[in-house]
CSV table of C-alpha atoms in Angstrom, one decimal:
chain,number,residue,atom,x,y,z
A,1,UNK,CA,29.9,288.7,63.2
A,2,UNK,CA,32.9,290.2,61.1
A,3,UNK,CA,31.1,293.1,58.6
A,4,UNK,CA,33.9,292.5,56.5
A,5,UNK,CA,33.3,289.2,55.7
A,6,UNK,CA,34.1,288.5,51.8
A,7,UNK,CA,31.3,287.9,49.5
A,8,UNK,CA,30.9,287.0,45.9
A,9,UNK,CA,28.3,287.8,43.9
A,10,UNK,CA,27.1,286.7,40.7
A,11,UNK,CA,25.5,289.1,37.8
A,12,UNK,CA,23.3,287.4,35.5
A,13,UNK,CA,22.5,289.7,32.3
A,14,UNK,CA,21.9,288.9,28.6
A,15,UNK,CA,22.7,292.8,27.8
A,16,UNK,CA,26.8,293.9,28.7
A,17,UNK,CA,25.7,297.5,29.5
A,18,UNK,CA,23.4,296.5,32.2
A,19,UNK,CA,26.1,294.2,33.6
A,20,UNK,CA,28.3,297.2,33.5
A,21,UNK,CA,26.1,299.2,35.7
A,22,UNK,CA,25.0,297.2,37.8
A,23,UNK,CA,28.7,295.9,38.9
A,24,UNK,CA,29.8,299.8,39.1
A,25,UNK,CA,26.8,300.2,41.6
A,26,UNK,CA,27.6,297.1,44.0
A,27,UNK,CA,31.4,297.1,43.5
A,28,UNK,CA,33.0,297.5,47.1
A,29,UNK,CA,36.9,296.7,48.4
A,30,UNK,CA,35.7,293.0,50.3
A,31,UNK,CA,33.5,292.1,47.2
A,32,UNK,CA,33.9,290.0,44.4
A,33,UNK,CA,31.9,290.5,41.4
A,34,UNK,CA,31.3,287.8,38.9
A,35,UNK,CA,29.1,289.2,35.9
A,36,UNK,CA,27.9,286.4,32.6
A,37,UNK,CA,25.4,287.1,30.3
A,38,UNK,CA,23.2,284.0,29.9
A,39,UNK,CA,21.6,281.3,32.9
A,40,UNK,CA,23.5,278.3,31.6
A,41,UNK,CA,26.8,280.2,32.1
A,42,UNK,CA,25.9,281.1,35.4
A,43,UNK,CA,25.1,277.7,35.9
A,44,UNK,CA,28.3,276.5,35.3
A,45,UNK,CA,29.7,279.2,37.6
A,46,UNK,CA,27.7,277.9,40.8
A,47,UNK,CA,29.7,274.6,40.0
A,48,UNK,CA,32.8,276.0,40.7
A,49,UNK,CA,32.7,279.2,43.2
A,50,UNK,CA,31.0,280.2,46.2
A,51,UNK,CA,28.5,282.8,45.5
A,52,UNK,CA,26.5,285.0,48.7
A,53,UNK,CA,24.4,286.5,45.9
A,54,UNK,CA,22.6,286.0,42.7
A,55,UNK,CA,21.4,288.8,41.0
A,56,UNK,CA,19.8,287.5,37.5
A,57,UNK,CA,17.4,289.2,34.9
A,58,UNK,CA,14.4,288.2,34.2
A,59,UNK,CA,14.1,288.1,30.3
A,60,UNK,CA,16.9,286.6,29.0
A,61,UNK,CA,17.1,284.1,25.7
A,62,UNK,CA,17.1,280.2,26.1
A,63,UNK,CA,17.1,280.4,29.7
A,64,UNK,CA,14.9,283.0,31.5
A,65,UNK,CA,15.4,284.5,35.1
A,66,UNK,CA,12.7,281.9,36.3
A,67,UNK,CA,14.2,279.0,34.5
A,68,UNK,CA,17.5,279.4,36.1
A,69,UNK,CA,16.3,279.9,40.0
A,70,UNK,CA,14.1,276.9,39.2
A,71,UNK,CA,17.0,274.9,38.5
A,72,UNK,CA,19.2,276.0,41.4
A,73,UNK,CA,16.7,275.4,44.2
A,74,UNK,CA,16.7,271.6,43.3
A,75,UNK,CA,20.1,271.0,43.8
A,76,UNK,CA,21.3,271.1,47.6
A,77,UNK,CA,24.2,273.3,46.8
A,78,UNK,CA,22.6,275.7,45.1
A,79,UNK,CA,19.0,276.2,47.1
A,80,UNK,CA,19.8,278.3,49.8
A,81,UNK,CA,21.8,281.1,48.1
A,82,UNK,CA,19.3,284.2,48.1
A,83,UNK,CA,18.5,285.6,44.5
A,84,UNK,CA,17.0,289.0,43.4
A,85,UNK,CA,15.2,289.4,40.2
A,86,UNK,CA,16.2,292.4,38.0
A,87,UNK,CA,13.5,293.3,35.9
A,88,UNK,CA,11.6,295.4,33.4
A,89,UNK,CA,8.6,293.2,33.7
A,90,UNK,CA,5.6,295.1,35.3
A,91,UNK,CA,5.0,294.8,38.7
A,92,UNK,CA,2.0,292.6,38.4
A,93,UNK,CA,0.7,290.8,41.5
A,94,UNK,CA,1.1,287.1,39.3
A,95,UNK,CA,4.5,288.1,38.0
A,96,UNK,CA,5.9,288.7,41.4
A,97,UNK,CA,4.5,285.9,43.2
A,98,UNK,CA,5.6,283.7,40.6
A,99,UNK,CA,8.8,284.2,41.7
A,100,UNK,CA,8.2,284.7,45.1
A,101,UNK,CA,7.0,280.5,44.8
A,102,UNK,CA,10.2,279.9,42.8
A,103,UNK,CA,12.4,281.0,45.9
A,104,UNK,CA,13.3,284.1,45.0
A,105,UNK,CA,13.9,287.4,48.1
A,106,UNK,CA,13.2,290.2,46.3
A,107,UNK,CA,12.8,292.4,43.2
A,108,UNK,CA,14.4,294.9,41.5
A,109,UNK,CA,12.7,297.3,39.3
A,110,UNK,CA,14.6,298.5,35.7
A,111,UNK,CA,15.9,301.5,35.8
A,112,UNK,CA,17.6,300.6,39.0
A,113,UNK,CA,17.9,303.4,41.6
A,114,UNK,CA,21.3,302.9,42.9
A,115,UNK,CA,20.9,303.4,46.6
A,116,UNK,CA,18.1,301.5,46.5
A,117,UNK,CA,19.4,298.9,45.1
A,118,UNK,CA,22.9,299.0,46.7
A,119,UNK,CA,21.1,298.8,50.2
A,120,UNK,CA,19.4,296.0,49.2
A,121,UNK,CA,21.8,293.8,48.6
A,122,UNK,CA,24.2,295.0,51.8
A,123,UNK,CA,21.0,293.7,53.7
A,124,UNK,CA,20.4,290.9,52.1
A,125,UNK,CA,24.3,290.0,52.5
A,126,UNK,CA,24.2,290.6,56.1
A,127,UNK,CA,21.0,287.7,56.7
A,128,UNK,CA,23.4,285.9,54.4
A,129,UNK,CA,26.2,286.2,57.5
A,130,UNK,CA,24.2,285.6,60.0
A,131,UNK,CA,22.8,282.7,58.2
A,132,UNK,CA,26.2,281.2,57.4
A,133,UNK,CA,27.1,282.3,61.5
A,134,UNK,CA,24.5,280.4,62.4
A,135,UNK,CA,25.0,277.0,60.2
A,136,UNK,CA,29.0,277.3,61.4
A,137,UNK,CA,27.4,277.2,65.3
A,138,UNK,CA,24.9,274.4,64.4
A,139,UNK,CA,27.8,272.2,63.2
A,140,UNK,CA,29.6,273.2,66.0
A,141,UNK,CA,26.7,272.3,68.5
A,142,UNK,CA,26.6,268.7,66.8
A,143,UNK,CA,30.0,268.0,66.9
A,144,UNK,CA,30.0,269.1,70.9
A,145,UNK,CA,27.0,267.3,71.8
A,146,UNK,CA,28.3,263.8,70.3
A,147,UNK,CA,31.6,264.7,72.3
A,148,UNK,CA,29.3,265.4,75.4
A,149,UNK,CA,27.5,262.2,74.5
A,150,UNK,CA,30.6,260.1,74.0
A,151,UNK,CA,32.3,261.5,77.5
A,152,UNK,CA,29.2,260.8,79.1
A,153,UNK,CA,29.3,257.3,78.6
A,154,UNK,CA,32.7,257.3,80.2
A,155,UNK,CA,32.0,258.9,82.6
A,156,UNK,CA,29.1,256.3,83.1
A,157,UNK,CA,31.1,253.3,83.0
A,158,UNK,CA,33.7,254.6,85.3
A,159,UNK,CA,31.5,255.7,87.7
A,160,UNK,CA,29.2,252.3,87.9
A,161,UNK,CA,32.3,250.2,87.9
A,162,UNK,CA,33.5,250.8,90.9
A,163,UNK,CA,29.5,250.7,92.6
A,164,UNK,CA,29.7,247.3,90.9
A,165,UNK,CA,32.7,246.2,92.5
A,166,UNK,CA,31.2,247.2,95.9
A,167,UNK,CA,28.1,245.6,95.7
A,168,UNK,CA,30.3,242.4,94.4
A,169,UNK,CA,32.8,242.3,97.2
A,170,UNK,CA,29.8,242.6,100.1
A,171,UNK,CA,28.1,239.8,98.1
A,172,UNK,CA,31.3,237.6,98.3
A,173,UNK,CA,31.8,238.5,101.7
A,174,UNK,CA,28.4,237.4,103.4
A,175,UNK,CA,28.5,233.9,100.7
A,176,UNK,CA,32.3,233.5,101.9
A,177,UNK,CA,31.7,234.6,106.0
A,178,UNK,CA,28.0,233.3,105.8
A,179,UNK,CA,27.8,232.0,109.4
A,180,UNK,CA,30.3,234.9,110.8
A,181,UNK,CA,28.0,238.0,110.0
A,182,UNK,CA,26.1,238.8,112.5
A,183,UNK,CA,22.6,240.7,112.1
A,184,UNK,CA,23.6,244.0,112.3
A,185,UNK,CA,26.2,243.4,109.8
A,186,UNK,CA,24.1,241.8,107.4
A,187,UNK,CA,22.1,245.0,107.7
A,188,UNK,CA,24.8,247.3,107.0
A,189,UNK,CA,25.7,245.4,103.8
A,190,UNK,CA,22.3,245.5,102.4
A,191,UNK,CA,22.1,249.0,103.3
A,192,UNK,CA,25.2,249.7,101.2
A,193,UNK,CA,24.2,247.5,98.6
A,194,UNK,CA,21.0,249.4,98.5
A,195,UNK,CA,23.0,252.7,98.2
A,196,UNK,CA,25.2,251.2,95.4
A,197,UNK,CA,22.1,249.9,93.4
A,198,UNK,CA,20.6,253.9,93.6
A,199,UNK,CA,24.0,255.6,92.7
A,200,UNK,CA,23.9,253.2,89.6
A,201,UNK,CA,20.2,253.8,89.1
A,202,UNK,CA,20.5,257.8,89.1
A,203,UNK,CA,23.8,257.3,87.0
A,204,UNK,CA,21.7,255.5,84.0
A,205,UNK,CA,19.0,257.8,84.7
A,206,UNK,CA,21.0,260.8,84.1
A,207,UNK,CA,22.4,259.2,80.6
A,208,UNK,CA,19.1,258.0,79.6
A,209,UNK,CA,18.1,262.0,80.3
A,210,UNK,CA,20.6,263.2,78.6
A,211,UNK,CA,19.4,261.2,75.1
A,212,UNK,CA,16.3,260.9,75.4
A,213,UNK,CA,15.6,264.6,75.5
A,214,UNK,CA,17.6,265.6,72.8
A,215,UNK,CA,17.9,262.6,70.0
A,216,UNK,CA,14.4,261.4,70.2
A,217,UNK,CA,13.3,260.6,66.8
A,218,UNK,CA,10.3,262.3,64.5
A,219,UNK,CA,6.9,262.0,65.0
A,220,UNK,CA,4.5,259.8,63.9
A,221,UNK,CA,1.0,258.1,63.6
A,222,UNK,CA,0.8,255.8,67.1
A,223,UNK,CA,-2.4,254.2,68.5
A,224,UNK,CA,-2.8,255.0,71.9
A,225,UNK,CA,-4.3,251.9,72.9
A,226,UNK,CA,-1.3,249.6,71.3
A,227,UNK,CA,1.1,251.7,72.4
A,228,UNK,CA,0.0,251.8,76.3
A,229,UNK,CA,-0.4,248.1,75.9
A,230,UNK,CA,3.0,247.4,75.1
A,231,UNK,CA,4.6,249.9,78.0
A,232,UNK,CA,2.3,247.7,80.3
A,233,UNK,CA,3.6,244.5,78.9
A,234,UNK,CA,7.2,245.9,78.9
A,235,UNK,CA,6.6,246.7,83.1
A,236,UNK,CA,4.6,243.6,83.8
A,237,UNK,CA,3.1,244.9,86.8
A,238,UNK,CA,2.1,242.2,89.2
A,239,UNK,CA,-1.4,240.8,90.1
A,240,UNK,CA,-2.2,243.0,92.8
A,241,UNK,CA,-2.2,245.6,90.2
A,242,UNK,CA,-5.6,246.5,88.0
A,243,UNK,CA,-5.5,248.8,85.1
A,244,UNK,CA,-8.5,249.9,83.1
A,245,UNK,CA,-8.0,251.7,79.7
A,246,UNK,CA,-11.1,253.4,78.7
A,247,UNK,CA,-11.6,254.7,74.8
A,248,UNK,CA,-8.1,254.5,74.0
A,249,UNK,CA,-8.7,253.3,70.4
A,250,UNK,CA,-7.4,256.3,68.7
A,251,UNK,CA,-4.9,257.7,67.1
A,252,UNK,CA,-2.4,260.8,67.8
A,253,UNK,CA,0.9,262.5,66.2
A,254,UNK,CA,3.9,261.9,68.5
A,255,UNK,CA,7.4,260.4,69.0
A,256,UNK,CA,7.0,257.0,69.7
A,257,UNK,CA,10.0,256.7,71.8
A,258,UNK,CA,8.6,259.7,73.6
A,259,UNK,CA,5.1,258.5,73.9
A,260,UNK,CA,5.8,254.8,75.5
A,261,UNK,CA,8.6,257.1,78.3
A,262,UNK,CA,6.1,259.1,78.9
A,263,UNK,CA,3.3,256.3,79.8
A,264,UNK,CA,5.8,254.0,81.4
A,265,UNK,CA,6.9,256.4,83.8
A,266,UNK,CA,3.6,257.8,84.8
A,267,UNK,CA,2.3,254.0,85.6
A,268,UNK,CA,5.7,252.8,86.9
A,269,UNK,CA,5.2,256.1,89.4
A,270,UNK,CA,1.1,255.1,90.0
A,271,UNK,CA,2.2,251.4,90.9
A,272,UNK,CA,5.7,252.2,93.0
A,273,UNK,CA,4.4,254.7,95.3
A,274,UNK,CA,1.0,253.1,96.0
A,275,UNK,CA,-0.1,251.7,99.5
A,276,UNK,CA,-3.1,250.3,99.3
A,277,UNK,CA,-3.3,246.5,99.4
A,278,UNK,CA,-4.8,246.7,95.7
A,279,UNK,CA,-3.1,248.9,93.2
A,280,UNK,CA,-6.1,250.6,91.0
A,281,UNK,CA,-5.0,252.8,87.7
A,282,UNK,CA,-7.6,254.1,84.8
A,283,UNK,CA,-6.3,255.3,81.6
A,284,UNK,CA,-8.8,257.5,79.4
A,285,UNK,CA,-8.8,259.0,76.4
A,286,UNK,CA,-11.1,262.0,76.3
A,287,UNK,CA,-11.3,262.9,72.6
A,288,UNK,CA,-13.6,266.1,73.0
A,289,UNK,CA,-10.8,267.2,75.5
A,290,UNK,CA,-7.7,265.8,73.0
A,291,UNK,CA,-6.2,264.8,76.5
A,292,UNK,CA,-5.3,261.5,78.0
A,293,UNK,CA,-5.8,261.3,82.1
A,294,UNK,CA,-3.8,258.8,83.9
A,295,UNK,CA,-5.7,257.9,87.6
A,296,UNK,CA,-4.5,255.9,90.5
A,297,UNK,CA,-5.9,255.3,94.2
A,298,UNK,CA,-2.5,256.1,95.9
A,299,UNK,CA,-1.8,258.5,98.5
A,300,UNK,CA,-1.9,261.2,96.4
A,301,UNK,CA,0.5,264.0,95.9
A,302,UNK,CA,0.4,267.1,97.9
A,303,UNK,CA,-1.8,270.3,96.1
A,304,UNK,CA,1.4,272.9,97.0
A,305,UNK,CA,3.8,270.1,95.4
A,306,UNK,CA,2.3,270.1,92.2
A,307,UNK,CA,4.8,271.7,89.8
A,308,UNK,CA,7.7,270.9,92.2
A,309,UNK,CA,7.4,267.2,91.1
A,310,UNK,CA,8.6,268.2,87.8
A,311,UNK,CA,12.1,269.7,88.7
A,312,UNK,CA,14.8,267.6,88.1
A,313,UNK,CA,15.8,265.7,91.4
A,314,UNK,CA,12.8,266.7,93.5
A,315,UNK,CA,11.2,263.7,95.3
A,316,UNK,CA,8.3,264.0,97.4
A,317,UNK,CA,10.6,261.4,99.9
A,318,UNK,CA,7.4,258.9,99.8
A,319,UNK,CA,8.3,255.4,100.3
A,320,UNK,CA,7.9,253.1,97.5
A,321,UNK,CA,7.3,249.0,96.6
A,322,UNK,CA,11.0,249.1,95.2
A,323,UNK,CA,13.9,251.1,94.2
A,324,UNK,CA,14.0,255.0,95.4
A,325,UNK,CA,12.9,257.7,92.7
A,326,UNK,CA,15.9,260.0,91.8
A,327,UNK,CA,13.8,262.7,91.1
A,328,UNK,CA,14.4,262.7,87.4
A,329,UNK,CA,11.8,260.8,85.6
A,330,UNK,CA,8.7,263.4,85.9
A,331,UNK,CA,11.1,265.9,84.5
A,332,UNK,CA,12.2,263.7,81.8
A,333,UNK,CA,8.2,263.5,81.5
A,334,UNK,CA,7.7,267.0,81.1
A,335,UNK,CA,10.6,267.6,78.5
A,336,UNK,CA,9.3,265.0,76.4
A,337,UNK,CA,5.8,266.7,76.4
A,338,UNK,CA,7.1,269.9,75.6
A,339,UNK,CA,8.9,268.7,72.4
A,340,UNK,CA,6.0,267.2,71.3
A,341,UNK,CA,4.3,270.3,72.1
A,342,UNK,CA,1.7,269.3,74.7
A,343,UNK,CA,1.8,269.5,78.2
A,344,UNK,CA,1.7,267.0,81.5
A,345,UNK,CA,0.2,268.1,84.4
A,346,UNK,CA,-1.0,267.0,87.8
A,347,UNK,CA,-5.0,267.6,88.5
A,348,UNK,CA,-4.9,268.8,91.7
A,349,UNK,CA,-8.4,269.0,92.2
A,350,UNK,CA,-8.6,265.2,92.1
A,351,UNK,CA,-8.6,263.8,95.9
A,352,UNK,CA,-8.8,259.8,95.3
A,353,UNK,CA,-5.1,259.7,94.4
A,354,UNK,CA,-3.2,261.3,91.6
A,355,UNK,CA,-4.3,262.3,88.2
A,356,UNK,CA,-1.8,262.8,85.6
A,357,UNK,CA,-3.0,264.3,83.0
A,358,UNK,CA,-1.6,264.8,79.2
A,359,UNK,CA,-3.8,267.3,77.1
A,360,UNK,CA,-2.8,268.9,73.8
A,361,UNK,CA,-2.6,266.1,71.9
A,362,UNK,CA,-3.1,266.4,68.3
A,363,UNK,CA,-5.5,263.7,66.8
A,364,UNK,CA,-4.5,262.0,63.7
């Protein structure tokens, strides 16, 4: 951060002399000092410059010191500029947090004690720079992440394209040489089909990733039981697949978006990597617990695996009903649940399968 950064501030005063002190005490070579001597003057001067500071006294005719930082924190280009109160009111508990509530930083107390008051300000000018610093990154961060976002869809089509071109060309060659492939070829081209369907599948997994975890939207009032019903509607699982919901008619505070991702990939995982000839999964709510548990009668998942299946690209190499995992959707899982501020676990002290469990959750 450059100390020398410029700064103006603004002097609010109904009396000229203490104008004229107060600028003699502040005045520095990378400062501008703006004095006026009523709040509707200095009102007109936020219109037009760009002030780091307001320093504004208290009693002043037609428009007092609480008038004027009322009216500037309700208009967006005026809230966020700190403002001290120079006064020779008491310092009575209600007087201060009066304008404490209005917005204002800090006080200072008539007569002024110069190095008091002179270090006060250089402090309060310094959060200013730091704040602006920060605000300059933020935009910077939003501008590179929607160029991130941007080149990763390029980088998405222009990857899949060719894969798509691959898988086309085998399919054309086995409809076009149908009675020339032999059986080992045939198994060669569904073996490089398969390949070309996973490098696709791990290419929209990685952009799905890459949104989902930062651009999900705000949360909301969701009922768990209508929302788990519509992930299982959206995955139509097939009929050798039972799911119970047990005391699921309540509601939470979460992203939606976030909520149904989470559920569909803990299910989609429960019914893919099952292997018994009946799949069997039990949702509960436990509302004494504030946690949602997620059962299935799979093979389970290892004890010493446990946190592993939550890094990004780990896979437990199981073999599964359809596609291959990539390893990503667990940790897409766990980043979800940590911006909604609860967490996912496995219960590893469940032995009939795996239990996923969700706890945390705040009931609305």
């Amino acid at each position: 951060m450059n100390s020398a950064n410029k700064h103006t501030l603004l002097l609010i005063d109904d009396k000229p002399a203490n104008l004229i002190a107060l600028k003699s005490i502040l005045e520095k070579p990378n400062r501008e000092i703006i004095t006026c001597n009523s709040g509707n003057e200095g009102l007109q001067i936020l219109l037009k410059e760009k002030v780091s500071l307001i320093l504004v006294d208290v009693q002043m005719p037609e428009m007092d010191g609480y008038e004027f930082v009322e009216i500037t924190k309700q208009h967006p280009n005026t809230a966020n500029i700190p403002t001290i109160f120079v006064t020779a009111i008491s310092e009575e508990a209600k007087y201060i947090n009066k304008a404490y509530d209005l917005g204002a930083i800090d006080f200072l107390f008539k007569p002024l004690v110069s190095e008091i008051t002179r270090k006060k300000v250089d402090s309060f000018l310094k959060i200013w720079d730091y704040d602006q610093e920060l605000k300059n990154l933020n935009e910077k961060l939003i501008a590179k992440n929607g160029e991130l976002e941007q080149f990763a869809n390029i980088i998405a089509h222009d990857l899949k394209s060719p894969l798509n071109n691959i898988t086309s060309l085998i399919e054309f060659i086995e409809e076009e040489h149908l009675m020339e492939v032999n059986q080992e070829a045939t198994e060669m081209f569904d073996m490089v089909k398969t390949s070309a369907r996973s490098m696709s599948k791990l290419i929209d997994d990685l952009l799905h990733y890459s949104k989902n975890v930062e651009n999900n939207q705000g949360k909301e009032t969701i009922n768990i039981f209508s929302e788990v019903n519509a992930v299982i509607k959206l995955i139509n699982p097939n009929s050798n697949t039972r799911i119970t919901k047990e005391n699921l008619n309540h509601n939470i505070n979460f992203q939606p978006v976030a909520f149904k991702q989470i559920i569909q990939n803990l299910i989609s995982n429960a019914v893919k990597y099952n292997d018994k000839e009946i799949t069997e999964i039990t949702i509960t709510f436990n509302e004494e617990l504030h946690q949602i548990s997620i059962k299935d009668n799979g093979p389970g998942i290892p004890e010493n695996q446990g946190e592993k299946i939550f890094q990004m690209f780990y896979t437990l190499g199981q073999a599964s009903r359809g596609d291959s995992g990539t390893g990503m959707g667990l940790n897409l899982v766990r980043k979800l649940a940590e911006r909604n501020e609860v967490k996912v676990y496995l219960n590893t002290e469940y032995k009939d399968g795996s239990e996923f469990i969700i706890s945390n959750l705040k009931i609305s």
